[in-house]
């Protein structure tokens, strides 16, 4: 329920600090992507909107072609957020996060840390003069425990109570200079400027729209630092003409994508294979049927294209419908061992092989195939010379 009064916000936050548990550690949802640790208090947790900014941040990164693995000992959020892990502790101050940060970082080994913290120091009036020094020491401890991580330190969001907002402004004003003194891997994010008090549900915590604004600000900050959301995912132009798609997963590199009885599979193909198998494993790379990227046309069934449907991948005739053409359009994304084929109409979902079948998988998704540890190598392909020229 949205509170319409700002009086007593400091007391409300004090109550949160006493009564809200830190949370119970749950099994991590690992998908093998770039490890990102969202670190902070109830705003990182997503108070009043479980998942908070992490919901739209995940979607933004997936749409940009990044494979991201949120990490942390806490877990919450809606079912349609593929990865619920984080390190947000409602009611916690800077010193309380600092007390656990080294062990958390050693366990989670993040590539990127997103830090939004200090609201409870302000609300609890906890040695405000020392808060900037505590934040600085926390950043030092993060850097020591994860020296190769990119660390993004944000100002705290606005507060509706004028007295609390005055404290927040004083605290925020110290952060940019502190960040500039921490080296090239520490970055400042002005989160206070991204929201207004109209974006707050209770004078402290953002509404869903406010959290979405936070997500956009985080995504913009990550986009400005190459590698912070992964080096993979750059758009790739596929080679045109006839090609065969070879699996690049170690131990399975003699297998190729093929169709059989209209369904997609992988199969071992070599010079001694039958002409039918070689032809089934050959595809013509053509401009995307949806008007962008690429489509893969069967060599021996012209007019039939590789498409996804209900998470299974098959071949279907081009019936001219927008849905079929969207399902049959794939966008190449770079990968360490080859090329990923991202679904045109489901950004962040990829052509995957598993148990000799072809399907559509979403890293960190809810399906059994989405969270398997082998997902990342299984969504990379090599476009080789055609078996049936």
mmCIF file of C-alpha atoms in Angstrom:
data_model
loop_
_atom_site.group_PDB
_atom_site.id
_atom_site.type_symbol
_atom_site.label_atom_id
_atom_site.label_comp_id
_atom_site.label_asym_id
_atom_site.label_seq_id
_atom_site.Cartn_x
_atom_site.Cartn_y
_atom_site.Cartn_z
ATOM 1 C CA UNK A 1 0.000 0.000 0.000
ATOM 2 C CA UNK A 2 1.339 3.451 -0.900
ATOM 3 C CA UNK A 3 1.752 5.695 2.111
ATOM 4 C CA UNK A 4 0.654 9.287 1.511
ATOM 5 C CA UNK A 5 2.448 10.926 4.431
ATOM 6 C CA UNK A 6 6.192 11.521 4.735
ATOM 7 C CA UNK A 7 6.215 12.267 8.459
ATOM 8 C CA UNK A 8 7.893 9.586 10.496
ATOM 9 C CA UNK A 9 9.978 8.203 7.641
ATOM 10 C CA UNK A 10 13.066 8.007 9.808
ATOM 11 C CA UNK A 11 11.160 5.992 12.388
ATOM 12 C CA UNK A 12 9.805 3.727 9.676
ATOM 13 C CA UNK A 13 13.288 3.022 8.421
ATOM 14 C CA UNK A 14 14.518 2.365 11.932
ATOM 15 C CA UNK A 15 11.745 -0.176 12.274
ATOM 16 C CA UNK A 16 12.847 -1.820 9.064
ATOM 17 C CA UNK A 17 16.362 -2.031 10.414
ATOM 18 C CA UNK A 18 15.202 -3.835 13.538
ATOM 19 C CA UNK A 19 12.372 -6.028 12.338
ATOM 20 C CA UNK A 20 13.161 -7.028 8.759
ATOM 21 C CA UNK A 21 15.412 -10.105 8.630
ATOM 22 C CA UNK A 22 18.444 -10.135 6.429
ATOM 23 C CA UNK A 23 16.959 -12.995 4.452
ATOM 24 C CA UNK A 24 17.707 -16.634 4.055
ATOM 25 C CA UNK A 25 20.368 -17.801 1.645
ATOM 26 C CA UNK A 26 18.948 -19.887 -1.175
ATOM 27 C CA UNK A 27 20.395 -22.020 -3.942
ATOM 28 C CA UNK A 28 21.997 -19.756 -6.519
ATOM 29 C CA UNK A 29 20.629 -19.575 -10.047
ATOM 30 C CA UNK A 30 23.794 -19.854 -12.087
ATOM 31 C CA UNK A 31 23.666 -19.649 -15.870
ATOM 32 C CA UNK A 32 27.323 -19.123 -16.688
ATOM 33 C CA UNK A 33 26.999 -15.504 -17.787
ATOM 34 C CA UNK A 34 28.820 -12.423 -16.543
ATOM 35 C CA UNK A 35 28.462 -12.368 -12.762
ATOM 36 C CA UNK A 36 26.810 -9.202 -11.436
ATOM 37 C CA UNK A 37 26.343 -8.524 -7.703
ATOM 38 C CA UNK A 38 23.596 -6.079 -6.742
ATOM 39 C CA UNK A 39 24.690 -4.882 -3.294
ATOM 40 C CA UNK A 40 22.817 -2.682 -0.847
ATOM 41 C CA UNK A 41 19.772 -2.387 1.370
ATOM 42 C CA UNK A 42 15.991 -2.702 0.907
ATOM 43 C CA UNK A 43 16.060 -0.779 -2.374
ATOM 44 C CA UNK A 44 18.406 -3.410 -3.810
ATOM 45 C CA UNK A 45 16.137 -6.097 -2.359
ATOM 46 C CA UNK A 46 13.141 -4.441 -4.015
ATOM 47 C CA UNK A 47 11.026 -3.384 -1.051
ATOM 48 C CA UNK A 48 7.327 -3.105 -2.084
ATOM 49 C CA UNK A 49 8.241 -4.343 -5.603
ATOM 50 C CA UNK A 50 10.037 -7.694 -5.128
ATOM 51 C CA UNK A 51 12.951 -7.746 -7.546
ATOM 52 C CA UNK A 52 13.024 -3.944 -7.769
ATOM 53 C CA UNK A 53 15.371 -2.521 -10.387
ATOM 54 C CA UNK A 54 16.796 -5.970 -11.088
ATOM 55 C CA UNK A 55 13.684 -6.894 -13.098
ATOM 56 C CA UNK A 56 14.142 -4.365 -15.881
ATOM 57 C CA UNK A 57 17.916 -4.379 -15.618
ATOM 58 C CA UNK A 58 17.925 -8.081 -16.518
ATOM 59 C CA UNK A 59 15.594 -7.455 -19.442
ATOM 60 C CA UNK A 60 17.659 -4.543 -20.727
ATOM 61 C CA UNK A 61 20.874 -6.541 -20.613
ATOM 62 C CA UNK A 62 19.260 -9.556 -22.267
ATOM 63 C CA UNK A 63 17.839 -7.371 -25.038
ATOM 64 C CA UNK A 64 21.351 -6.033 -25.633
ATOM 65 C CA UNK A 65 22.599 -9.595 -26.126
ATOM 66 C CA UNK A 66 24.368 -9.981 -22.801
ATOM 67 C CA UNK A 67 24.434 -13.177 -20.764
ATOM 68 C CA UNK A 68 24.245 -12.107 -17.129
ATOM 69 C CA UNK A 69 24.328 -14.148 -13.940
ATOM 70 C CA UNK A 70 23.024 -12.206 -10.937
ATOM 71 C CA UNK A 71 24.801 -13.470 -7.804
ATOM 72 C CA UNK A 72 24.454 -13.102 -4.045
ATOM 73 C CA UNK A 73 23.170 -14.903 -0.965
ATOM 74 C CA UNK A 74 19.663 -13.427 -1.138
ATOM 75 C CA UNK A 75 16.896 -14.282 -3.576
ATOM 76 C CA UNK A 76 13.550 -12.724 -4.453
ATOM 77 C CA UNK A 77 11.522 -11.337 -7.317
ATOM 78 C CA UNK A 78 8.716 -12.321 -9.686
ATOM 79 C CA UNK A 79 8.541 -15.579 -11.604
ATOM 80 C CA UNK A 80 9.303 -13.817 -14.889
ATOM 81 C CA UNK A 81 12.644 -12.543 -13.568
ATOM 82 C CA UNK A 82 14.978 -15.330 -14.728
ATOM 83 C CA UNK A 83 17.581 -14.790 -11.992
ATOM 84 C CA UNK A 84 16.582 -13.757 -8.457
ATOM 85 C CA UNK A 85 19.987 -13.636 -6.722
ATOM 86 C CA UNK A 86 21.179 -10.429 -5.063
ATOM 87 C CA UNK A 87 22.798 -9.025 -1.903
ATOM 88 C CA UNK A 88 20.195 -6.529 -0.711
ATOM 89 C CA UNK A 89 19.524 -6.425 3.045
ATOM 90 C CA UNK A 90 16.520 -4.371 4.217
ATOM 91 C CA UNK A 91 17.378 -1.945 6.991
ATOM 92 C CA UNK A 92 21.145 -2.400 6.762
ATOM 93 C CA UNK A 93 23.665 0.409 7.031
ATOM 94 C CA UNK A 94 27.088 0.744 5.423
ATOM 95 C CA UNK A 95 28.888 -0.829 8.397
ATOM 96 C CA UNK A 96 26.602 -3.874 8.355
ATOM 97 C CA UNK A 97 27.216 -4.511 4.665
ATOM 98 C CA UNK A 98 30.933 -3.968 5.216
ATOM 99 C CA UNK A 99 30.933 -6.703 7.862
ATOM 100 C CA UNK A 100 29.908 -9.362 5.313
ATOM 101 C CA UNK A 101 31.204 -8.023 2.019
ATOM 102 C CA UNK A 102 34.544 -9.828 1.893
ATOM 103 C CA UNK A 103 33.024 -13.267 2.415
ATOM 104 C CA UNK A 104 30.203 -12.528 -0.027
ATOM 105 C CA UNK A 105 32.631 -11.412 -2.725
ATOM 106 C CA UNK A 106 34.918 -14.401 -2.257
ATOM 107 C CA UNK A 107 31.942 -16.718 -2.622
ATOM 108 C CA UNK A 108 30.215 -14.960 -5.514
ATOM 109 C CA UNK A 109 33.329 -13.761 -7.461
ATOM 110 C CA UNK A 110 31.452 -11.068 -9.372
ATOM 111 C CA UNK A 111 32.716 -9.379 -12.520
ATOM 112 C CA UNK A 112 30.606 -6.334 -11.672
ATOM 113 C CA UNK A 113 29.283 -4.844 -8.419
ATOM 114 C CA UNK A 114 26.330 -2.423 -8.270
ATOM 115 C CA UNK A 115 26.383 -0.550 -4.940
ATOM 116 C CA UNK A 116 23.471 1.595 -3.734
ATOM 117 C CA UNK A 117 23.831 2.160 0.008
ATOM 118 C CA UNK A 118 23.556 4.809 2.705
ATOM 119 C CA UNK A 119 19.807 5.425 3.021
ATOM 120 C CA UNK A 120 19.623 3.715 6.408
ATOM 121 C CA UNK A 121 22.656 5.603 7.731
ATOM 122 C CA UNK A 122 20.764 8.772 6.815
ATOM 123 C CA UNK A 123 17.396 7.678 8.225
ATOM 124 C CA UNK A 124 18.867 6.284 11.429
ATOM 125 C CA UNK A 125 21.063 9.389 11.835
ATOM 126 C CA UNK A 126 23.947 6.984 12.359
ATOM 127 C CA UNK A 127 27.170 9.039 12.605
ATOM 128 C CA UNK A 128 26.367 10.927 9.414
ATOM 129 C CA UNK A 129 29.658 12.789 9.499
ATOM 130 C CA UNK A 130 31.435 9.440 9.241
ATOM 131 C CA UNK A 131 29.193 7.938 6.554
ATOM 132 C CA UNK A 132 31.329 9.062 3.570
ATOM 133 C CA UNK A 133 34.435 7.557 5.197
ATOM 134 C CA UNK A 134 32.568 4.303 5.848
ATOM 135 C CA UNK A 135 31.462 4.158 2.211
ATOM 136 C CA UNK A 136 35.022 4.829 1.081
ATOM 137 C CA UNK A 137 36.341 2.024 3.283
ATOM 138 C CA UNK A 138 33.654 -0.314 1.951
ATOM 139 C CA UNK A 139 34.720 0.395 -1.623
ATOM 140 C CA UNK A 140 38.326 -0.317 -0.619
ATOM 141 C CA UNK A 141 37.273 -3.662 0.847
ATOM 142 C CA UNK A 142 35.337 -4.510 -2.312
ATOM 143 C CA UNK A 143 38.373 -3.673 -4.433
ATOM 144 C CA UNK A 144 40.641 -5.778 -2.216
ATOM 145 C CA UNK A 145 38.354 -8.826 -2.319
ATOM 146 C CA UNK A 146 37.522 -8.479 -6.033
ATOM 147 C CA UNK A 147 40.390 -6.531 -7.642
ATOM 148 C CA UNK A 148 39.306 -7.290 -11.218
ATOM 149 C CA UNK A 149 35.665 -6.318 -10.720
ATOM 150 C CA UNK A 150 34.076 -3.178 -12.122
ATOM 151 C CA UNK A 151 32.470 -1.385 -9.165
ATOM 152 C CA UNK A 152 29.607 1.052 -9.755
ATOM 153 C CA UNK A 153 28.860 3.293 -6.764
ATOM 154 C CA UNK A 154 25.634 5.275 -6.932
ATOM 155 C CA UNK A 155 24.220 8.199 -5.041
ATOM 156 C CA UNK A 156 21.122 7.332 -3.015
ATOM 157 C CA UNK A 157 17.700 8.081 -4.474
ATOM 158 C CA UNK A 158 15.704 11.110 -3.298
ATOM 159 C CA UNK A 159 13.772 11.085 -0.014
ATOM 160 C CA UNK A 160 10.436 12.852 0.454
ATOM 161 C CA UNK A 161 11.064 14.108 3.974
ATOM 162 C CA UNK A 162 12.907 17.461 3.646
ATOM 163 C CA UNK A 163 15.174 16.805 6.629
ATOM 164 C CA UNK A 164 16.193 13.387 5.315
ATOM 165 C CA UNK A 165 16.640 14.775 1.801
ATOM 166 C CA UNK A 166 18.991 17.448 3.149
ATOM 167 C CA UNK A 167 21.110 14.721 4.756
ATOM 168 C CA UNK A 168 20.990 12.670 1.553
ATOM 169 C CA UNK A 169 22.192 15.624 -0.519
ATOM 170 C CA UNK A 170 25.128 16.197 1.812
ATOM 171 C CA UNK A 171 26.073 12.521 1.712
ATOM 172 C CA UNK A 172 25.648 12.263 -2.065
ATOM 173 C CA UNK A 173 27.844 15.297 -2.645
ATOM 174 C CA UNK A 174 30.851 13.418 -1.259
ATOM 175 C CA UNK A 175 30.577 10.375 -3.494
ATOM 176 C CA UNK A 176 31.905 11.606 -6.885
ATOM 177 C CA UNK A 177 35.255 12.786 -5.489
ATOM 178 C CA UNK A 178 35.620 9.595 -3.463
ATOM 179 C CA UNK A 179 34.996 7.489 -6.554
ATOM 180 C CA UNK A 180 37.515 9.464 -8.624
ATOM 181 C CA UNK A 181 40.203 8.527 -6.130
ATOM 182 C CA UNK A 182 39.582 4.771 -6.327
ATOM 183 C CA UNK A 183 41.052 3.988 -9.728
ATOM 184 C CA UNK A 184 39.757 3.149 -13.190
ATOM 185 C CA UNK A 185 37.591 0.209 -12.102
ATOM 186 C CA UNK A 186 35.353 2.280 -9.800
ATOM 187 C CA UNK A 187 32.585 4.309 -11.446
ATOM 188 C CA UNK A 188 30.083 6.880 -10.198
ATOM 189 C CA UNK A 189 26.372 6.593 -11.048
ATOM 190 C CA UNK A 190 24.094 9.539 -10.276
ATOM 191 C CA UNK A 191 20.986 7.647 -9.199
ATOM 192 C CA UNK A 192 19.574 10.619 -7.272
ATOM 193 C CA UNK A 193 19.130 12.526 -10.540
ATOM 194 C CA UNK A 194 17.343 9.594 -12.176
ATOM 195 C CA UNK A 195 14.301 9.784 -9.876
ATOM 196 C CA UNK A 196 12.091 12.377 -8.233
ATOM 197 C CA UNK A 197 9.988 12.080 -5.102
ATOM 198 C CA UNK A 198 7.039 11.344 -7.415
ATOM 199 C CA UNK A 199 8.759 8.021 -8.123
ATOM 200 C CA UNK A 200 8.563 6.948 -4.457
ATOM 201 C CA UNK A 201 5.852 4.685 -3.069
ATOM 202 C CA UNK A 202 6.287 5.608 0.590
ATOM 203 C CA UNK A 203 8.679 8.518 0.581
ATOM 204 C CA UNK A 204 11.708 6.212 0.618
ATOM 205 C CA UNK A 205 11.295 3.200 -1.664
ATOM 206 C CA UNK A 206 10.629 3.541 -5.395
ATOM 207 C CA UNK A 207 7.447 2.588 -7.158
ATOM 208 C CA UNK A 208 7.703 0.118 -10.036
ATOM 209 C CA UNK A 209 8.202 3.075 -12.375
ATOM 210 C CA UNK A 210 10.933 4.380 -10.079
ATOM 211 C CA UNK A 211 12.703 1.037 -10.020
ATOM 212 C CA UNK A 212 12.496 0.947 -13.810
ATOM 213 C CA UNK A 213 14.236 4.329 -13.919
ATOM 214 C CA UNK A 214 16.955 2.907 -11.678
ATOM 215 C CA UNK A 215 17.311 -0.048 -14.046
ATOM 216 C CA UNK A 216 17.736 2.266 -17.004
ATOM 217 C CA UNK A 217 20.408 4.271 -15.176
ATOM 218 C CA UNK A 218 22.322 1.104 -14.193
ATOM 219 C CA UNK A 219 22.064 -0.262 -17.759
ATOM 220 C CA UNK A 220 23.410 3.003 -19.181
ATOM 221 C CA UNK A 221 26.318 2.932 -16.743
ATOM 222 C CA UNK A 222 27.174 -0.665 -17.644
ATOM 223 C CA UNK A 223 26.975 0.093 -21.355
ATOM 224 C CA UNK A 224 29.612 2.786 -20.894
ATOM 225 C CA UNK A 225 32.142 0.344 -19.418
ATOM 226 C CA UNK A 226 33.095 -2.425 -21.895
ATOM 227 C CA UNK A 227 33.084 -5.854 -20.310
ATOM 228 C CA UNK A 228 31.034 -4.923 -17.246
ATOM 229 C CA UNK A 229 28.027 -6.774 -18.660
ATOM 230 C CA UNK A 230 30.112 -9.219 -20.680
ATOM 231 C CA UNK A 231 32.219 -8.951 -23.784
ATOM 232 C CA UNK A 232 29.961 -11.350 -25.671
ATOM 233 C CA UNK A 233 26.864 -10.328 -27.496
ATOM 234 C CA UNK A 234 28.216 -7.986 -30.169
ATOM 235 C CA UNK A 235 26.102 -8.218 -33.340
ATOM 236 C CA UNK A 236 27.585 -10.551 -35.953
ATOM 237 C CA UNK A 237 26.770 -10.694 -39.665
ATOM 238 C CA UNK A 238 26.414 -14.343 -40.619
ATOM 239 C CA UNK A 239 28.125 -15.706 -43.733
ATOM 240 C CA UNK A 240 25.643 -15.893 -46.620
ATOM 241 C CA UNK A 241 24.875 -18.872 -48.811
ATOM 242 C CA UNK A 242 25.003 -22.569 -47.937
ATOM 243 C CA UNK A 243 26.492 -23.449 -44.547
ATOM 244 C CA UNK A 244 26.456 -26.221 -41.966
ATOM 245 C CA UNK A 245 26.071 -25.358 -38.259
ATOM 246 C CA UNK A 246 28.592 -27.231 -36.157
ATOM 247 C CA UNK A 247 28.375 -27.689 -32.403
ATOM 248 C CA UNK A 248 31.304 -26.092 -30.561
ATOM 249 C CA UNK A 249 30.722 -27.739 -27.158
ATOM 250 C CA UNK A 250 33.907 -29.665 -26.249
ATOM 251 C CA UNK A 251 33.445 -33.354 -26.915
ATOM 252 C CA UNK A 252 30.604 -32.798 -29.399
ATOM 253 C CA UNK A 253 32.308 -30.878 -32.183
ATOM 254 C CA UNK A 254 31.574 -33.604 -34.747
ATOM 255 C CA UNK A 255 27.833 -32.890 -34.525
ATOM 256 C CA UNK A 256 25.781 -30.572 -36.742
ATOM 257 C CA UNK A 257 22.318 -29.029 -36.657
ATOM 258 C CA UNK A 258 19.937 -30.972 -38.882
ATOM 259 C CA UNK A 259 16.227 -31.470 -39.397
ATOM 260 C CA UNK A 260 14.451 -34.818 -39.376
ATOM 261 C CA UNK A 261 10.697 -35.295 -39.663
ATOM 262 C CA UNK A 262 10.394 -31.510 -39.420
ATOM 263 C CA UNK A 263 12.120 -31.332 -36.015
ATOM 264 C CA UNK A 264 15.572 -29.968 -35.249
ATOM 265 C CA UNK A 265 18.319 -32.242 -33.931
ATOM 266 C CA UNK A 266 22.082 -32.544 -33.904
ATOM 267 C CA UNK A 267 23.802 -35.521 -35.479
ATOM 268 C CA UNK A 268 27.301 -36.793 -36.160
ATOM 269 C CA UNK A 269 28.205 -36.025 -39.773
ATOM 270 C CA UNK A 270 31.365 -37.082 -41.598
ATOM 271 C CA UNK A 271 32.400 -37.699 -45.204
ATOM 272 C CA UNK A 272 30.922 -41.194 -45.059
ATOM 273 C CA UNK A 273 27.475 -40.022 -43.953
ATOM 274 C CA UNK A 274 24.481 -40.502 -46.216
ATOM 275 C CA UNK A 275 23.552 -37.877 -48.789
ATOM 276 C CA UNK A 276 20.239 -37.329 -46.984
ATOM 277 C CA UNK A 277 21.949 -36.598 -43.673
ATOM 278 C CA UNK A 278 24.438 -34.260 -45.315
ATOM 279 C CA UNK A 279 21.607 -32.409 -47.011
ATOM 280 C CA UNK A 280 19.535 -32.265 -43.798
ATOM 281 C CA UNK A 281 22.564 -30.684 -42.109
ATOM 282 C CA UNK A 282 22.969 -27.933 -44.717
ATOM 283 C CA UNK A 283 21.250 -24.542 -44.498
ATOM 284 C CA UNK A 284 21.043 -21.512 -46.731
ATOM 285 C CA UNK A 285 21.671 -18.279 -44.802
ATOM 286 C CA UNK A 286 19.289 -15.635 -46.168
ATOM 287 C CA UNK A 287 18.070 -12.195 -45.035
ATOM 288 C CA UNK A 288 15.733 -12.435 -42.053
ATOM 289 C CA UNK A 289 12.114 -13.150 -42.890
ATOM 290 C CA UNK A 290 11.072 -10.612 -40.251
ATOM 291 C CA UNK A 291 13.010 -7.923 -42.095
ATOM 292 C CA UNK A 292 16.123 -7.958 -39.942
ATOM 293 C CA UNK A 293 19.039 -10.285 -39.094
ATOM 294 C CA UNK A 294 19.002 -13.722 -40.810
ATOM 295 C CA UNK A 295 16.927 -16.824 -41.516
ATOM 296 C CA UNK A 296 18.122 -20.383 -42.170
ATOM 297 C CA UNK A 297 16.446 -22.131 -45.090
ATOM 298 C CA UNK A 298 16.566 -25.898 -45.473
ATOM 299 C CA UNK A 299 18.715 -26.898 -48.446
ATOM 300 C CA UNK A 300 16.620 -29.920 -49.384
ATOM 301 C CA UNK A 301 13.242 -28.380 -48.487
ATOM 302 C CA UNK A 302 13.333 -24.914 -50.109
ATOM 303 C CA UNK A 303 10.814 -22.558 -48.534
ATOM 304 C CA UNK A 304 11.124 -24.243 -45.137
ATOM 305 C CA UNK A 305 12.994 -22.396 -42.417
ATOM 306 C CA UNK A 306 14.475 -23.133 -38.996
ATOM 307 C CA UNK A 307 12.124 -21.649 -36.390
ATOM 308 C CA UNK A 308 11.240 -21.983 -32.722
ATOM 309 C CA UNK A 309 7.770 -22.895 -31.517
ATOM 310 C CA UNK A 310 6.864 -23.635 -27.884
ATOM 311 C CA UNK A 311 10.614 -23.728 -27.076
ATOM 312 C CA UNK A 312 11.231 -26.541 -29.621
ATOM 313 C CA UNK A 313 13.107 -25.794 -32.840
ATOM 314 C CA UNK A 314 11.838 -27.232 -36.122
ATOM 315 C CA UNK A 315 11.447 -26.368 -39.797
ATOM 316 C CA UNK A 316 8.245 -24.818 -41.116
ATOM 317 C CA UNK A 317 7.089 -23.502 -44.453
ATOM 318 C CA UNK A 318 6.958 -19.753 -44.798
ATOM 319 C CA UNK A 319 3.218 -19.171 -44.628
ATOM 320 C CA UNK A 320 3.599 -15.420 -44.730
ATOM 321 C CA UNK A 321 2.369 -14.828 -41.189
ATOM 322 C CA UNK A 322 4.177 -12.357 -38.979
ATOM 323 C CA UNK A 323 4.543 -14.924 -36.188
ATOM 324 C CA UNK A 324 6.179 -17.589 -38.358
ATOM 325 C CA UNK A 325 8.546 -15.062 -39.892
ATOM 326 C CA UNK A 326 9.512 -13.680 -36.482
ATOM 327 C CA UNK A 327 10.050 -17.196 -35.080
ATOM 328 C CA UNK A 328 12.277 -18.006 -38.078
ATOM 329 C CA UNK A 329 14.534 -14.963 -37.730
ATOM 330 C CA UNK A 330 17.819 -15.221 -35.849
ATOM 331 C CA UNK A 331 20.368 -12.588 -34.920
ATOM 332 C CA UNK A 332 24.044 -13.479 -34.724
ATOM 333 C CA UNK A 333 25.862 -12.558 -31.518
ATOM 334 C CA UNK A 334 29.529 -13.043 -30.814
ATOM 335 C CA UNK A 335 30.665 -15.806 -28.450
ATOM 336 C CA UNK A 336 34.118 -16.982 -27.339
ATOM 337 C CA UNK A 337 33.797 -20.235 -29.272
ATOM 338 C CA UNK A 338 31.660 -19.194 -32.223
ATOM 339 C CA UNK A 339 28.355 -17.446 -32.861
ATOM 340 C CA UNK A 340 25.185 -17.392 -30.792
ATOM 341 C CA UNK A 341 21.860 -17.293 -32.606
ATOM 342 C CA UNK A 342 19.502 -15.059 -30.643
ATOM 343 C CA UNK A 343 15.786 -15.229 -31.290
ATOM 344 C CA UNK A 344 14.578 -12.116 -33.107
ATOM 345 C CA UNK A 345 11.278 -11.974 -31.221
ATOM 346 C CA UNK A 346 12.621 -13.279 -27.881
ATOM 347 C CA UNK A 347 15.823 -11.295 -27.286
ATOM 348 C CA UNK A 348 18.061 -13.043 -24.786
ATOM 349 C CA UNK A 349 16.889 -16.519 -25.848
ATOM 350 C CA UNK A 350 19.184 -18.647 -27.997
ATOM 351 C CA UNK A 351 19.299 -21.688 -30.267
ATOM 352 C CA UNK A 352 20.566 -24.501 -28.083
ATOM 353 C CA UNK A 353 21.340 -28.201 -28.456
ATOM 354 C CA UNK A 354 20.723 -30.613 -25.597
ATOM 355 C CA UNK A 355 20.315 -34.380 -25.674
ATOM 356 C CA UNK A 356 20.649 -34.229 -29.490
ATOM 357 C CA UNK A 357 17.614 -31.930 -29.797
ATOM 358 C CA UNK A 358 17.422 -28.286 -30.844
ATOM 359 C CA UNK A 359 15.480 -25.898 -28.659
ATOM 360 C CA UNK A 360 15.204 -22.298 -27.536
ATOM 361 C CA UNK A 361 16.853 -21.582 -24.182
ATOM 362 C CA UNK A 362 16.948 -18.497 -21.972
ATOM 363 C CA UNK A 363 19.972 -18.205 -19.665
ATOM 364 C CA UNK A 364 18.684 -18.183 -16.116
ATOM 365 C CA UNK A 365 15.144 -19.019 -17.266
ATOM 366 C CA UNK A 366 12.671 -21.280 -15.525
ATOM 367 C CA UNK A 367 13.050 -24.279 -17.812
ATOM 368 C CA UNK A 368 15.244 -27.250 -16.952
ATOM 369 C CA UNK A 369 17.355 -26.570 -20.036
ATOM 370 C CA UNK A 370 17.831 -22.906 -19.095
ATOM 371 C CA UNK A 371 19.744 -23.376 -15.854
ATOM 372 C CA UNK A 372 21.947 -26.304 -16.794
ATOM 373 C CA UNK A 373 25.624 -25.567 -16.250
ATOM 374 C CA UNK A 374 26.383 -26.508 -19.869
ATOM 375 C CA UNK A 375 24.082 -23.868 -21.358
ATOM 376 C CA UNK A 376 26.709 -21.311 -22.348
ATOM 377 C CA UNK A 377 28.860 -23.625 -24.518
ATOM 378 C CA UNK A 378 25.714 -25.267 -25.914
ATOM 379 C CA UNK A 379 24.440 -22.038 -27.471
ATOM 380 C CA UNK A 380 27.567 -21.363 -29.547
ATOM 381 C CA UNK A 381 27.812 -22.553 -33.166
ATOM 382 C CA UNK A 382 30.361 -22.545 -35.954
ATOM 383 C CA UNK A 383 29.208 -21.784 -39.505
ATOM 384 C CA UNK A 384 31.234 -24.301 -41.493
ATOM 385 C CA UNK A 385 31.441 -25.179 -45.169
ATOM 386 C CA UNK A 386 28.256 -26.977 -46.294
ATOM 387 C CA UNK A 387 28.085 -30.760 -46.251
ATOM 388 C CA UNK A 388 25.828 -30.587 -49.324
ATOM 389 C CA UNK A 389 27.125 -27.756 -51.560
#
